[in-house]
Amino acid sequence: MDKLKPIFDQLFAQKVPKEMLKKSHYELFAKMANTTDLDVVLPAKEQLRNLFGKIGNPFSSKIGVHPDFEDLLETESRNQYICSVFLDISGSTKLGLKFPLSTVRFYKNAILRSAIEIFQVFDGHIHRLQGDAVFAYFGHKDMQKSDAIINALNAASVMQSYNKYTLSEFFKENGLEPLRIRIGIDIGDEHQVLWSAYGLDLTTEVTSTSIHTDLAAKLQGQAPRNSIVIGENVYSYMDLPEEFIKTKSVTRNGELEEEKYILYDTNLKVYYQMRIFDWERYLNSFSFLPKEQSTKFKSPDDFEIICEVSEDLQNITPYQSNSRAIQKGSVIAFKLILKNSLKKLKPSRIEWKVINRGKEASESESGLTFYMENYKNKYVCQQSTAYNGHHYMECLFYDEQERLIGKDKFGIYVNDETNAMKELGINEQIELINK
């Protein structure tokens, strides 16, 4: 996380007065307060957007009613999908035992403001602040459902990383137990979410009515400390691989038991599953982020894989790892970029390897994993997208002694928006047809 850590530190420190940072009992912040490190030209929020391939301004910079429904009258309602994220921060109370109230207020607000900004980096909309909790929406009328889910997963993962590598260090240096952040994510389809006004006269709020909105908070409640729990619609719609999801386990009467369901009602015959999302393994699938590597040359410092995509076979656009879903039938080109001493050394052999995952790919005749023989020893490899899911293009290169000296994987999402979401409760559209 070497590439993210400096941005994370700036994200927090820029929100606290320098004189307060000098008394923070955290050496890194004290040093930053005595230098010009905080007077950076580009704010941390914009650095994160650039790093993760976000173009233009964030979707929303306000709190309250979702921008798509600002025109909704009190007597109206409207159906539209939404991905709901509920984040709860616990452990900040003990700041009051270490610092005066005025300082506590700055630190707690810096933590909340950081969470808000990270969500906004990935085009989330902050709907509500509830004490030390943040409730946000991802998605809007002009965004694909898959991209809303990707943005939510990316935001939640970056938030957990921010807590681990910046906030936790700050709390430890002050002799305090690190924060515990739990996040729940779920999505409801068009007919599963109803937007309308709640309240009376001037005390109204336009919000979503959906079991999937409610489930985001329940999933957060089921999350172990510093983890993310996602609903069945999230991982099934994206066909997420087992690499990123795992079943929650609890110990009862000395025995380890699996907890797969967030809803399990035999009377109503309602069964809805949940999974823990492994955000650390997920962040390792981003080619532009440093990770533990055993090879002599490491990505992205010594080399990097970059990608371009053409979805209409005419226009070509850059694609950052896991930044959005690519349509089926698109052409993607991967390029190996050598840096520093590797430019002069140059590999003697280069291999490109496709690693497909998901239900559609597993049913194909070509197999899940294969080498791109036509692109052996080439710095560019071209392939087309065919299956929904999360996939990799891996690049491996060797020296003259045939020793592997570098490798990395570039993660991409492919989704044609046809996967069904699970039906819960009563579908009013079906009821009307039956009548």
CSV table of N, CA, C and O in Angstrom, one decimal, residues 296-297 302 338-350 379 397-401 403-406:
chain,number,residue,atom,x,y,z
A,296,LYS,N,12.2,-10.8,-8.7
A,296,LYS,CA,13.3,-9.8,-8.7
A,296,LYS,C,12.8,-8.4,-9.0
A,296,LYS,O,13.1,-7.4,-8.3
A,297,PHE,N,12.0,-8.3,-10.0
A,297,PHE,CA,11.4,-7.0,-10.4
A,297,PHE,C,9.9,-6.9,-10.0
A,297,PHE,O,9.2,-7.9,-10.2
A,302,ASP,N,9.0,-1.3,-11.0
A,302,ASP,CA,10.0,-1.7,-12.0
A,302,ASP,C,9.3,-1.9,-13.4
A,302,ASP,O,9.9,-1.8,-14.4
A,338,LEU,N,8.2,-1.3,-19.3
A,338,LEU,CA,9.4,-1.5,-18.4
A,338,LEU,C,9.9,-0.1,-17.9
A,338,LEU,O,9.8,0.9,-18.6
A,339,LYS,N,10.4,-0.2,-16.7
A,339,LYS,CA,10.9,1.0,-16.0
A,339,LYS,C,12.3,0.8,-15.5
A,339,LYS,O,12.8,-0.3,-15.3
A,340,ASN,N,13.0,2.0,-15.2
A,340,ASN,CA,14.3,2.0,-14.5
A,340,ASN,C,15.2,1.0,-15.2
A,340,ASN,O,15.4,1.0,-16.4
A,341,SER,N,16.0,0.2,-14.4
A,341,SER,CA,17.0,-0.7,-15.0
A,341,SER,C,16.5,-1.7,-15.9
A,341,SER,O,17.2,-2.3,-16.7
A,342,LEU,N,15.2,-2.1,-15.7
A,342,LEU,CA,14.6,-3.1,-16.5
A,342,LEU,C,14.5,-2.7,-18.0
A,342,LEU,O,14.5,-3.6,-18.9
A,343,LYS,N,14.5,-1.4,-18.3
A,343,LYS,CA,14.5,-0.9,-19.7
A,343,LYS,C,15.8,-1.4,-20.4
A,343,LYS,O,15.7,-1.8,-21.6
A,344,LYS,N,16.9,-1.4,-19.7
A,344,LYS,CA,18.2,-1.8,-20.4
A,344,LYS,C,18.3,-3.3,-20.4
A,344,LYS,O,18.8,-3.9,-21.4
A,345,LEU,N,17.9,-3.9,-19.3
A,345,LEU,CA,18.1,-5.4,-19.2
A,345,LEU,C,17.2,-6.1,-20.2
A,345,LEU,O,17.7,-7.0,-21.0
A,346,LYS,N,16.0,-5.8,-20.3
A,346,LYS,CA,15.0,-6.4,-21.2
A,346,LYS,C,14.8,-7.9,-21.0
A,346,LYS,O,15.8,-8.6,-21.0
A,347,PRO,N,13.6,-8.4,-20.9
A,347,PRO,CA,13.4,-9.8,-20.7
A,347,PRO,C,13.7,-10.6,-22.0
A,347,PRO,O,13.6,-10.1,-23.1
A,348,SER,N,14.1,-11.9,-21.8
A,348,SER,CA,14.4,-12.7,-22.9
A,348,SER,C,13.1,-13.5,-23.4
A,348,SER,O,13.1,-13.9,-24.5
A,349,ARG,N,12.2,-13.6,-22.5
A,349,ARG,CA,10.9,-14.2,-22.9
A,349,ARG,C,9.7,-13.6,-22.2
A,349,ARG,O,9.8,-13.3,-21.0
A,350,ILE,N,8.7,-13.3,-22.9
A,350,ILE,CA,7.4,-12.7,-22.3
A,350,ILE,C,6.3,-13.7,-22.6
A,350,ILE,O,6.1,-14.1,-23.7
A,379,TYR,N,5.3,-7.2,-26.4
A,379,TYR,CA,5.0,-6.3,-25.3
A,379,TYR,C,3.5,-5.9,-25.2
A,379,TYR,O,3.1,-5.2,-24.3
A,397,PHE,N,7.5,-12.6,-17.3
A,397,PHE,CA,8.7,-12.5,-18.1
A,397,PHE,C,10.0,-13.0,-17.4
A,397,PHE,O,10.0,-13.1,-16.2
A,398,TYR,N,10.9,-13.5,-18.3
A,398,TYR,CA,12.0,-14.3,-17.8
A,398,TYR,C,13.4,-13.7,-18.3
A,398,TYR,O,13.4,-13.0,-19.3
A,399,ASP,N,14.5,-14.0,-17.6
A,399,ASP,CA,15.8,-13.6,-18.1
A,399,ASP,C,16.4,-14.6,-19.0
A,399,ASP,O,15.7,-15.6,-19.3
A,400,GLU,N,17.7,-14.4,-19.4
A,400,GLU,CA,18.3,-15.3,-20.3
A,400,GLU,C,18.5,-16.7,-19.8
A,400,GLU,O,18.7,-17.7,-20.5
A,401,GLN,N,18.5,-16.9,-18.4
A,401,GLN,CA,18.6,-18.2,-17.8
A,401,GLN,C,17.3,-18.8,-17.6
A,401,GLN,O,17.2,-19.8,-16.8
A,403,ARG,N,14.9,-17.7,-15.9
A,403,ARG,CA,14.4,-17.5,-14.5
A,403,ARG,C,13.3,-16.5,-14.5
A,403,ARG,O,13.4,-15.4,-15.2
A,404,LEU,N,12.2,-16.7,-13.9
A,404,LEU,CA,11.1,-15.8,-13.8
A,404,LEU,C,11.6,-14.6,-13.0
A,404,LEU,O,11.9,-14.7,-11.8
A,405,ILE,N,11.5,-13.4,-13.6
A,405,ILE,CA,12.0,-12.2,-12.9
A,405,ILE,C,10.9,-11.2,-12.7
A,405,ILE,O,11.2,-10.2,-12.0
A,406,GLY,N,9.8,-11.4,-13.2
A,406,GLY,CA,8.7,-10.5,-13.0
A,406,GLY,C,7.3,-11.0,-13.4
A,406,GLY,O,7.3,-11.7,-14.4
